[in-house]
């Protein structure tokens, strides 16, 4: 089973990447956005987004989803960072899983954008992904894991 | 200037530790080339023709004397004893060794400096007017806003893997000295109908392969919304900017493709989600940012007396007079001037400065200008607060160090990228072209007679030398493996921003000084009164220049 990181621990589960070629959603595979859309009655409780998918399509269904996976086909395509923040800002509370070809050194930013599970395509370095997940203890911007920007926290400290 | 608190310091210290670990893992084979590439780029490290190049951030061009001394030390200890001022007001080292870069970053962190996001597909160093805070035509000091943008953009988690690099510039004066029309985002502080200052926001300007002048995306934005609005623009770009072709990946292409109205609608839709959120600026934060940019303790000087004494000095020593006229600028405080130190002496690569000169400038900053220096996007340096009575002694000390070339704003004050001598992207060399032009036009009287003239040289389409906005632009091109140069005329980086027009077929390197001489001769023969090169060009068009240059070439 593929390894992943959840709640700062290495674990494994049986979810596999979506199979876009198929009309059917294979067992243990995330559905693609078109597959999720085609399923009636919002019976599917997971979906995997690809770069280029329109996040707003999920807006009304967020509380019907347990896992939204956001795929990174290459490490330089940063669209998924915005998708994650967008989903969290729209109120999504379920698991947000980064999948695919991101690298350990991106986990810190991914986490700040709202991801809480990390399932790299190559799980042989999974410890490194965990090790790189909290390399900064301070940050300037507001983000999902720290909703107040540093300037507001500075002010609170100054009283 | 801005002084780090414990939070800022912790962030740069942790960044050094992170990069040390990344470098170690790369050298140990634990990070692939493809993985290390964006990581090193976001720390300013390019792999170049001869050695890595390290670009050090100089936020909006401001440096303390202690920082300049540290830079001198770094160039001496880790490099070959000189540094280079870039067109983004940053400092570049041409010869560092990869293994030592973490140590260089640690040295920088000890004086509140870093190399964060000086390259890579992320938000780069925010630039502004080199005369910020002292310019007579300023509406408000832009630097607190630059610092607010710097903090927001530094290690921003959402925007580290954009389609392409992203540059922001801020202007707050009548005259635009920050080239805001040629930036991905240009921000101008200006009043609304009620007289309240806010931001006009331009988007999609840029040079490179497809030069474009920025479009207005917001006519007037309340100051407190600055960061949420910038974030909305970046989010639209990050999601919709092209990623299939790096030459079409800048935001200017997206704005053109969508049309500015549709782009604005998309930004407004994103902004609706972010507006009035926690990133909305508070009064306290703006006050805190402004508290770092208050006036230094200026002396109370009778401006008229000082001006008269200076005029007498200039009359008695015309060489000093030349420098005074060309290299000093009016200051909002009577009895003071801002001084530009030319890094454009003939025979030295434009923008290059030695470790000794850096040390000297640090001393001069302490003696004459409240311990501060600035870099300019024209690749010079500035002492912004010099008493007029001290100008003569300052000039004498600069002269001894080869730093008193009196050419600011004239032909030989040309802007030039490192080019094929250093850069692996370049099609052609640019430094020898700059030197050949400087050598040809050494006669200062002739230069002054030509009037203000901007000549920009880029070694390739990436346009680091901003050739599109030079009055005369020179671009290195590759023609079947040989280095050739394309010439354009009529570009401008001011509020009348314009992209230069290509003159015609390109030239060999040897021909360039003759071509420039012919262009200037055409100008001189057609000039009316005190017209500048650009004014004459705008009146007569490109044809007469073309005829003369290509007639000679036949």
XYZ file of C-alpha atoms in Angstrom:
713
model
C 0.000 0.000 0.000
C 1.276 3.480 -0.749
C 2.773 5.397 2.138
C 1.652 8.844 3.068
C 1.931 11.396 5.846
C -1.084 12.303 7.937
C -1.076 14.230 11.206
C 2.699 14.298 11.161
C 2.992 10.524 11.045
C 3.830 8.082 8.300
C 0.990 5.715 7.544
C -0.501 3.975 4.566
C -3.897 3.520 3.002
C -5.247 2.041 -0.172
C -6.204 5.102 -2.173
C -4.611 5.213 -5.605
C -4.371 7.897 -8.234
C -7.393 8.526 -10.426
C -7.679 6.688 -13.713
C -8.826 9.332 -16.176
C -8.978 6.885 -19.104
C -11.820 4.918 -17.605
C -15.510 5.823 -17.508
C -15.879 3.796 -14.362
C -14.294 4.625 -11.063
C -12.102 1.670 -10.216
C -12.073 0.483 -6.643
C -9.560 2.309 -4.430
C -8.884 4.879 -7.121
C -9.815 8.476 -6.598
C -12.416 9.633 -9.099
C -11.399 12.388 -11.470
C -13.495 15.556 -11.464
C -15.460 14.430 -14.584
C -16.043 11.012 -12.994
C -17.201 12.647 -9.772
C -19.486 14.959 -11.738
C -20.998 12.027 -13.671
C -21.859 10.071 -10.531
C -25.424 10.728 -9.495
C -26.515 12.002 -6.135
C -23.058 12.912 -5.007
C -22.451 9.393 -3.848
C -18.686 9.639 -4.273
C -17.015 10.955 -1.150
C -13.589 11.590 -2.723
C -12.250 13.333 -5.796
C -8.824 14.056 -7.279
C -8.239 17.415 -8.936
C -5.760 17.969 -11.739
C -4.183 21.295 -12.714
C -6.717 23.064 -14.921
C -9.772 21.722 -13.094
C -12.211 24.351 -11.867
C -12.270 24.223 -8.070
C -15.517 26.198 -7.927
C -17.339 23.127 -9.301
C -16.972 21.561 -5.858
C -18.205 24.642 -4.012
C -21.670 23.323 -3.185
C -20.532 19.801 -2.422
C -17.726 20.388 0.054
C -19.530 18.835 3.003
C -20.213 15.676 0.975
C -16.496 15.019 0.468
C -14.185 13.200 2.875
C -11.012 13.518 0.817
C -10.074 15.968 -1.897
C -6.788 14.972 -3.502
C -4.918 17.599 -5.500
C -2.450 16.123 -7.933
C 0.942 17.578 -8.829
C 1.965 16.004 -12.170
C 5.261 17.955 -12.027
C 6.852 19.722 -9.094
C 7.021 23.099 -10.833
C 3.276 23.377 -11.507
C 2.061 25.391 -8.520
C -1.640 25.637 -9.342
C -2.484 23.144 -6.600
C -1.239 25.583 -3.935
C -3.973 28.033 -4.930
C -6.583 25.268 -5.235
C -5.896 24.234 -1.660
C -6.226 27.721 -0.228
C -9.324 28.312 -2.285
C -10.947 25.126 -0.972
C -10.122 25.958 2.633
C -11.337 29.544 2.226
C -14.601 28.145 0.875
C -14.956 26.214 4.110
C -13.790 22.709 3.219
C -12.930 20.853 6.439
C -12.215 17.337 5.173
C -8.862 15.822 4.254
C -6.879 17.680 1.620
C -4.267 15.387 0.156
C -1.353 16.355 -2.069
C -0.538 13.566 -4.503
C 1.995 13.056 -7.273
C 5.378 14.531 -8.061
C 5.902 17.174 -5.432
C 9.149 17.087 -3.459
C 9.950 16.997 0.252
C 11.003 20.646 0.266
C 7.500 21.696 -0.832
C 5.658 20.067 2.053
C 6.100 23.095 4.291
C 4.350 25.398 1.812
C 1.738 22.764 0.971
C 0.852 22.441 4.629
C 0.540 26.193 5.001
C -1.842 26.252 2.036
C -4.176 23.807 3.765
C -2.989 20.312 2.855
C -3.034 17.859 5.741
C -2.054 14.659 3.939
C 0.899 14.053 1.634
C 1.152 11.076 -0.682
C 4.163 11.396 -2.986
C 4.253 9.250 -6.130
C 7.625 7.913 -5.011
C 7.279 7.013 -1.329
C 10.822 5.691 -0.902
C 11.896 8.995 0.723
C 8.808 9.391 2.881
C 10.847 10.191 6.026
C 12.409 13.124 4.199
C 8.938 14.480 3.419
C 8.136 14.377 7.097
C 11.444 15.946 8.062
C 10.930 18.889 5.682
C 7.378 19.609 6.754
C 8.202 22.162 9.461
C 11.454 23.881 8.561
C 10.193 27.361 9.449
C 8.795 28.299 12.831
C 7.711 31.791 11.742
C 6.037 33.273 8.699
C 4.870 36.641 7.430
C 1.638 35.819 5.655
C -1.781 34.739 6.708
C -2.251 31.113 5.695
C -4.531 28.205 6.439
C -2.535 26.941 9.419
C -1.913 30.459 10.745
C -4.837 32.698 9.786
C -3.259 35.863 11.202
C -0.448 37.555 9.277
C 2.663 38.343 11.307
C 1.793 42.039 11.477
C -1.406 41.295 13.408
C 0.435 38.953 15.776
C 3.142 41.569 16.317
C 0.435 44.026 17.257
C -1.191 41.558 19.653
C 2.169 41.029 21.325
C 2.814 44.752 21.596
C -0.606 44.973 23.243
C 15.689 52.036 6.993
C 13.854 48.915 8.071
C 15.439 47.097 11.014
C 14.704 43.423 11.612
C 13.009 42.356 14.804
C 13.282 38.838 16.289
C 10.722 37.508 13.795
C 12.449 38.781 10.653
C 15.774 37.513 11.965
C 14.388 34.097 12.771
C 12.945 33.783 9.269
C 16.242 34.555 7.494
C 18.213 32.382 9.945
C 15.896 29.459 9.316
C 16.210 30.092 5.594
C 19.993 29.803 5.836
C 19.669 26.526 7.722
C 17.191 25.248 5.138
C 19.477 26.083 2.218
C 22.506 24.605 3.980
C 20.588 21.367 4.311
C 19.385 21.512 0.699
C 22.923 22.097 -0.585
C 24.231 19.222 1.526
C 21.537 16.867 0.230
C 22.186 17.937 -3.368
C 25.909 17.350 -3.074
C 25.213 13.993 -1.406
C 22.980 12.972 -4.326
C 19.795 13.034 -2.214
C 18.215 15.819 -4.288
C 18.121 15.539 -8.069
C 19.161 18.370 -10.409
C 15.494 18.933 -11.259
C 14.578 19.222 -7.577
C 17.521 21.408 -6.602
C 16.943 23.774 -9.538
C 13.931 25.704 -8.180
C 15.345 25.545 -4.650
C 18.656 27.153 -5.569
C 17.000 29.653 -7.889
C 14.762 30.821 -5.058
C 17.966 31.498 -3.165
C 19.391 33.555 -6.004
C 21.780 30.923 -7.290
C 22.182 30.441 -11.021
C 24.571 28.043 -12.657
C 26.368 30.130 -15.222
C 28.930 29.770 -17.938
C 31.990 29.897 -15.698
C 30.745 29.568 -12.134
C 27.506 29.906 -10.202
C 26.137 33.434 -9.958
C 24.644 34.522 -6.659
C 22.142 37.363 -6.634
C 21.773 39.053 -3.269
C 18.535 40.885 -2.495
C 18.725 44.603 -1.823
C 15.111 45.366 -0.906
C 14.056 48.440 -2.882
C 17.717 49.362 -3.235
C 18.404 50.411 0.353
C 21.678 49.520 2.122
C 23.294 50.507 5.404
C 27.029 51.174 5.585
C 27.409 48.018 7.708
C 25.726 45.984 4.979
C 27.962 47.511 2.295
C 31.058 46.629 4.362
C 29.751 43.082 4.657
C 29.300 42.931 0.884
C 32.874 44.157 0.443
C 34.066 41.427 2.785
C 32.052 38.762 0.949
C 33.383 39.774 -2.477
C 36.931 39.688 -1.101
C 36.641 36.446 0.820
C 34.319 34.356 -1.361
C 34.633 35.951 -4.787
C 37.146 37.837 -6.920
C 36.954 41.213 -5.228
C 34.129 42.807 -7.124
C 30.342 42.809 -7.247
C 27.772 43.872 -9.808
C 24.695 46.091 -9.359
C 21.772 44.632 -11.331
C 18.848 46.346 -13.021
C 16.624 45.120 -10.153
C 18.738 47.065 -7.669
C 20.228 43.791 -6.441
C 23.900 42.844 -6.015
C 25.392 39.941 -7.949
C 28.505 37.881 -7.354
C 29.973 36.185 -10.401
C 32.350 33.651 -8.893
C 31.035 32.020 -5.725
C 31.532 28.301 -5.096
C 28.370 26.275 -4.502
C 29.756 24.650 -1.346
C 30.346 28.112 0.186
C 26.982 29.654 -0.664
C 25.378 28.613 2.661
C 28.235 30.411 4.455
C 27.713 33.507 2.312
C 24.018 33.451 3.194
C 24.897 33.149 6.886
C 27.201 36.182 6.568
C 24.377 38.086 4.901
C 21.892 37.096 7.598
C 24.240 38.579 10.198
C 23.585 42.016 8.667
C 19.870 41.446 7.975
C 20.314 40.484 4.342
C 19.456 37.432 2.250
C 19.084 36.124 -1.313
C 15.470 35.008 -0.994
C 13.481 34.995 -4.248
C 16.063 36.900 -6.270
C 15.437 34.452 -9.089
C 13.041 31.614 -9.900
C 9.358 31.630 -10.775
C 8.251 33.569 -7.753
C 7.723 37.145 -6.565
C 11.044 38.981 -6.936
C 12.546 41.980 -5.166
C 10.149 44.931 -5.114
C 11.807 48.000 -6.611
C 11.173 51.714 -6.327
C 12.526 55.193 -6.923
C 16.177 55.547 -5.903
C 15.291 59.023 -4.594
C 12.452 57.763 -2.378
C 12.057 59.906 0.705
C 14.191 62.785 -0.619
C 12.640 63.604 -4.015
C 11.009 66.997 -4.292
C 8.194 65.624 -6.495
C 7.160 62.852 -4.109
C 3.544 62.464 -2.929
C 4.468 60.084 -0.116
C 7.462 57.946 0.755
C 6.982 54.642 -1.149
C 9.413 52.650 1.005
C 7.039 51.668 3.844
C 4.753 50.195 1.185
C 7.691 48.392 -0.424
C 8.581 46.913 2.965
C 4.981 45.811 3.526
C 5.051 44.131 0.100
C 8.472 42.621 0.854
C 7.216 40.931 4.001
C 4.038 39.708 2.329
C 5.908 38.287 -0.677
C 8.793 36.706 1.278
C 8.375 32.917 1.390
C 4.729 33.258 0.393
C 3.496 29.654 0.465
C 1.010 29.979 -2.396
C 3.165 31.777 -4.938
C 6.538 29.999 -4.947
C 5.819 27.977 -8.103
C 4.234 30.516 -10.417
C 4.190 30.063 -14.206
C 7.082 32.514 -14.422
C 8.976 35.217 -12.508
C 6.933 38.090 -11.103
C 8.137 41.636 -10.546
C 6.482 44.472 -8.648
C 7.504 48.142 -8.647
C 6.172 51.088 -6.659
C 6.183 54.749 -7.682
C 5.035 57.668 -5.533
C 6.214 60.721 -7.436
C 5.290 62.861 -10.423
C 8.163 61.509 -12.451
C 8.299 57.717 -12.658
C 11.794 56.588 -11.736
C 10.742 52.987 -11.079
C 9.571 52.000 -14.604
C 6.211 50.800 -13.233
C 4.782 50.386 -16.754
C 7.331 47.666 -17.471
C 6.469 45.458 -14.474
C 4.144 42.532 -13.887
C 2.488 44.766 -11.325
C 3.149 48.498 -11.141
C 1.717 50.397 -8.191
C 1.457 54.175 -8.159
C 0.527 56.166 -5.062
C -1.810 58.910 -6.151
C -4.770 60.908 -4.864
C -8.419 60.238 -5.694
C -10.931 63.024 -6.372
C -11.231 63.658 -2.628
C -7.467 64.106 -2.331
C -6.895 60.868 -0.405
C -3.817 58.908 -1.440
C -4.364 55.346 -2.629
C -2.971 53.005 -5.241
C -3.426 52.881 -8.957
C -2.610 49.319 -9.969
C -1.146 48.436 -13.357
C -0.761 44.862 -14.456
C 0.867 42.985 -17.305
C 3.708 45.259 -18.219
C 6.998 43.626 -19.044
C 9.960 43.388 -21.347
C 11.463 40.123 -22.556
C 10.438 38.593 -25.852
C 7.048 40.322 -26.017
C 7.408 43.830 -24.600
C 4.135 45.253 -23.270
C 3.168 48.417 -21.415
C 1.060 47.662 -18.319
C -2.741 48.054 -18.286
C -4.729 49.679 -15.502
C -6.536 46.990 -13.528
C -7.618 49.297 -10.719
C -7.853 53.090 -10.980
C -7.746 53.690 -7.254
C -7.462 51.279 -4.367
C -7.766 52.145 -0.711
C -4.393 51.643 0.954
C -5.541 49.060 3.489
C -6.563 46.707 0.679
C -3.110 46.582 -0.921
C -2.124 43.053 0.119
C -5.490 41.365 -0.437
C -5.707 42.946 -3.881
C -2.168 41.864 -4.813
C -2.997 38.396 -3.542
C -6.110 38.280 -5.757
C -4.047 39.231 -8.844
C -1.413 36.618 -8.043
C -4.051 33.963 -7.466
C -5.633 34.593 -10.867
C -2.206 34.445 -12.464
C -1.100 31.321 -10.591
C -4.226 29.436 -11.669
C -4.602 30.687 -15.221
C -1.186 31.801 -16.471
C 0.198 29.584 -19.236
C 2.571 26.854 -18.206
C 3.032 25.098 -21.521
C 5.467 27.612 -23.024
C 7.882 29.623 -20.910
C 7.915 32.443 -23.436
C 4.168 32.868 -23.028
C 4.032 32.375 -19.287
C 4.324 35.942 -17.991
C 1.183 37.645 -16.716
C 1.264 40.092 -19.643
C 0.327 37.225 -21.990
C -2.583 36.217 -19.748
C -3.865 39.806 -19.554
C -3.643 40.122 -23.353
C -5.357 36.767 -23.886
C -8.210 37.463 -21.464
C -8.503 41.149 -22.236
C -8.023 43.593 -19.368
C -11.776 43.757 -18.565
C -12.125 40.006 -18.166
C -8.891 39.902 -16.216
C -10.200 42.625 -13.911
C -13.453 40.676 -13.389
C -11.469 37.571 -12.448
C -9.387 39.577 -9.974
C -12.507 41.148 -8.462
C -14.059 37.687 -8.053
C -10.986 36.409 -6.192
C -10.768 39.611 -4.226
C -14.363 39.207 -3.013
C -13.132 36.116 -1.153
C -10.070 37.850 0.352
C -11.253 41.422 0.840
C -11.480 42.620 4.457
C -9.824 39.363 5.589
C -6.940 39.197 8.079
C -4.407 40.429 5.498
C -6.188 43.780 5.360
C -3.637 46.301 6.586
C -4.134 47.911 9.968
C -3.347 51.500 10.941
C -0.829 50.141 13.449
C 1.045 48.162 10.804
C 1.238 51.083 8.412
C 2.423 53.315 11.269
C 5.020 50.711 12.236
C 6.297 50.442 8.640
C 6.460 54.225 8.331
C 8.375 54.547 11.620
C 11.453 53.041 9.918
C 11.541 55.672 7.187
C 11.429 58.931 9.084
C 13.662 61.859 8.132
C 17.245 61.687 9.411
C 18.349 64.591 11.654
C 18.887 67.151 8.892
C 20.821 70.314 9.763
C 18.992 73.617 9.516
C 20.687 75.170 6.486
C 20.122 78.423 4.658
C 19.561 76.928 1.206
C 20.252 80.198 -0.614
C 23.677 80.735 0.960
C 24.659 77.126 0.420
C 23.514 77.288 -3.210
C 25.511 80.416 -3.895
C 28.672 79.000 -2.327
C 28.259 75.889 -4.417
C 27.791 77.867 -7.630
C 30.999 79.791 -6.900
C 32.875 76.534 -6.294
C 31.564 75.076 -9.540
C 32.592 78.188 -11.484
C 36.118 78.015 -10.040
C 36.496 74.310 -10.803
C 34.602 73.370 -13.983
C 35.370 69.650 -13.650
C 33.609 69.696 -10.299
C 30.915 71.837 -11.949
C 30.285 69.148 -14.568
C 29.902 66.502 -11.906
C 27.679 68.747 -9.797
C 25.330 69.371 -12.736
C 25.129 65.767 -13.940
C 25.495 63.652 -10.805
C 23.594 65.527 -8.104
C 19.838 65.877 -7.790
C 17.499 68.289 -6.036
C 16.524 67.371 -2.478
C 13.316 68.276 -0.688
C 15.331 69.707 2.236
C 17.096 73.064 1.625
C 20.898 72.788 1.621
C 20.944 69.073 0.707
C 21.365 67.093 -2.500
C 21.198 63.486 -3.546
C 24.386 62.279 -5.226
C 24.575 59.550 -7.851
C 27.850 57.670 -7.937
C 28.462 56.537 -11.491
C 29.460 52.892 -11.901
C 29.897 53.581 -15.614
C 33.521 54.531 -15.993
C 34.917 53.542 -19.388
C 36.755 50.223 -19.296
C 34.770 48.789 -16.403
C 31.703 46.612 -16.915
C 28.651 48.798 -16.240
C 27.450 48.306 -12.674
C 30.644 46.641 -11.428
C 32.216 47.795 -8.178
C 35.285 46.544 -6.331
C 35.556 45.541 -2.685
C 37.696 48.601 -1.967
C 35.218 50.914 -3.607
C 32.442 49.328 -1.555
C 34.437 49.907 1.631
C 35.064 53.495 0.604
C 31.389 54.085 -0.145
C 30.472 52.696 3.272
C 32.867 55.201 4.868
C 31.521 58.029 2.720
C 27.949 57.071 3.638
C 28.895 57.325 7.310
C 30.642 60.668 6.837
C 28.255 62.351 4.415
C 24.864 60.646 4.234
C 23.616 59.275 7.588
C 25.184 55.855 6.966
C 22.929 54.853 4.093
C 23.467 53.979 0.416
C 21.156 53.021 -2.387
C 21.450 51.010 -5.564
C 19.614 52.160 -8.686
C 18.008 50.188 -11.484
C 20.304 52.139 -13.809
C 23.152 50.237 -12.086
C 24.609 53.127 -10.144
C 24.683 53.966 -6.441
C 23.291 56.911 -4.529
C 24.168 58.882 -1.405
C 20.767 60.431 -0.820
C 21.342 63.042 1.898
C 24.503 65.065 1.337
C 24.899 68.631 2.581
C 25.697 70.978 -0.289
C 28.650 72.406 1.637
C 30.196 68.923 1.753
C 29.822 68.127 -1.946
C 33.253 69.384 -2.965
C 35.156 67.262 -0.476
C 32.955 64.276 -1.268
C 33.673 64.716 -4.970
C 37.416 64.853 -4.354
C 37.307 61.565 -2.481
C 35.161 59.926 -5.154
C 37.484 61.167 -7.872
C 40.501 59.522 -6.259
C 38.624 56.199 -6.261
C 37.527 56.441 -9.900
C 33.928 56.981 -8.856
C 33.328 60.524 -10.109
C 32.497 59.939 -13.777
C 30.180 62.854 -14.556
C 27.814 61.078 -16.932
C 24.551 60.387 -15.107
C 21.671 60.384 -17.572
C 23.986 60.703 -20.592
C 24.960 58.272 -23.312
C 27.815 56.533 -21.488
C 25.668 55.956 -18.368
C 24.377 52.980 -20.277
C 22.495 50.032 -18.820
C 23.927 46.627 -19.639
C 23.295 43.036 -18.553
C 26.248 40.693 -17.784
C 25.780 39.158 -21.256
C 27.641 36.304 -22.859
C 30.771 36.850 -20.780
C 28.950 35.397 -17.773
C 25.390 34.441 -18.527
C 24.509 31.054 -20.001
C 21.227 32.391 -21.430
C 22.876 35.126 -23.507
C 23.072 34.976 -27.286
C 25.818 37.550 -27.385
C 28.254 39.489 -25.268
C 27.119 42.860 -24.010
C 29.970 44.220 -21.883
C 32.457 44.647 -24.807
C 29.736 46.480 -26.755
C 29.196 48.817 -23.808
C 32.932 49.408 -23.531
C 33.318 50.108 -27.245
C 30.548 52.705 -27.081
C 31.978 54.304 -23.957
C 35.422 54.422 -25.556
C 34.074 56.022 -28.736
C 32.178 58.755 -26.883
C 34.624 59.780 -24.229
C 34.421 63.495 -24.988
C 32.288 64.833 -22.169
C 31.479 68.102 -23.940
C 30.024 66.150 -26.854
C 28.017 63.961 -24.456
C 26.603 66.954 -22.622
C 25.746 68.600 -25.911
C 23.756 65.494 -26.923
C 21.675 65.919 -23.802
C 19.928 63.221 -21.759
C 20.125 59.887 -23.527
C 19.456 56.363 -22.358
C 21.182 53.487 -24.105
C 20.355 49.950 -22.979
C 22.072 46.710 -23.969
C 20.722 43.180 -23.456
C 22.623 40.062 -24.469
C 19.406 38.196 -25.265
C 15.598 38.325 -25.495
C 15.244 38.030 -21.734
C 15.991 41.761 -21.746
C 17.810 42.085 -18.419
C 19.384 45.233 -19.877
C 15.879 46.600 -20.614
C 16.790 47.326 -24.232
C 13.133 47.867 -25.244
C 12.831 50.978 -23.109
C 16.160 52.543 -23.998
C 16.034 55.619 -26.207
C 18.553 53.530 -28.087
C 18.243 49.805 -27.444
C 20.776 47.154 -28.432
C 19.889 43.459 -28.360
C 22.294 40.570 -28.869
C 20.923 37.994 -31.309
C 22.229 34.724 -32.594
C 22.553 34.515 -36.361
C 23.676 31.067 -37.425
C 25.983 30.772 -34.465
C 27.472 34.264 -34.786
C 26.808 37.176 -32.423
C 24.849 40.018 -33.984
C 23.136 43.069 -32.581
C 19.699 44.454 -33.327
C 19.155 48.170 -32.721
C 15.872 49.808 -31.698
C 14.955 53.450 -31.208
C 12.414 55.458 -29.248
C 11.877 53.353 -26.129
C 11.149 55.135 -22.882
C 10.824 54.083 -19.262
C 9.140 57.244 -17.978
C 5.439 58.046 -17.632
C 5.356 58.383 -21.444
C 6.520 54.750 -21.476
C 7.112 53.322 -24.940
C 8.638 50.237 -26.498
C 11.408 50.963 -28.978
C 11.006 50.269 -32.684
C 13.479 48.031 -34.488
C 15.698 49.981 -36.870
C 16.336 47.166 -39.371
C 18.724 44.263 -40.001
C 21.217 43.537 -37.243
C 24.897 44.493 -37.114
C 28.167 42.847 -36.197
C 29.780 43.802 -32.882
C 32.495 45.895 -34.587
C 29.904 47.989 -36.408
C 27.994 49.105 -33.319
C 30.058 52.203 -32.378
C 29.692 53.460 -35.997
C 25.967 52.766 -35.943
C 25.565 54.725 -32.712
C 27.677 57.537 -34.139
C 25.448 57.684 -37.225
C 22.300 57.716 -35.106
C 23.693 60.585 -33.064
C 24.826 62.501 -36.138
C 21.315 62.140 -37.591
C 19.859 63.455 -34.365
C 22.242 66.411 -34.221
C 21.470 67.386 -37.825
C 17.690 67.255 -37.291
C 17.515 68.578 -33.754
C 15.543 71.757 -33.156
C 16.671 73.963 -30.292
C 17.302 72.006 -27.112
C 15.407 68.917 -28.127
C 16.482 65.649 -26.558
C 17.210 62.605 -28.698
C 13.829 61.165 -27.776
C 11.958 64.378 -28.622
C 13.613 64.614 -32.020
C 12.941 60.957 -32.683
C 9.282 61.337 -31.716
C 8.977 64.318 -34.072
C 10.790 62.937 -37.139
C 10.203 59.171 -36.770
C 12.574 56.324 -37.531
C 13.069 56.869 -41.303
C 15.860 59.470 -41.310
C 17.846 57.355 -38.838
C 17.318 54.277 -40.942
C 18.400 55.990 -44.152
C 21.605 57.280 -42.681
C 22.657 54.122 -40.876
C 21.936 51.714 -43.732
C 23.199 54.065 -46.453
C 26.599 53.939 -44.798
C 26.428 50.188 -44.426
C 25.793 49.542 -48.136
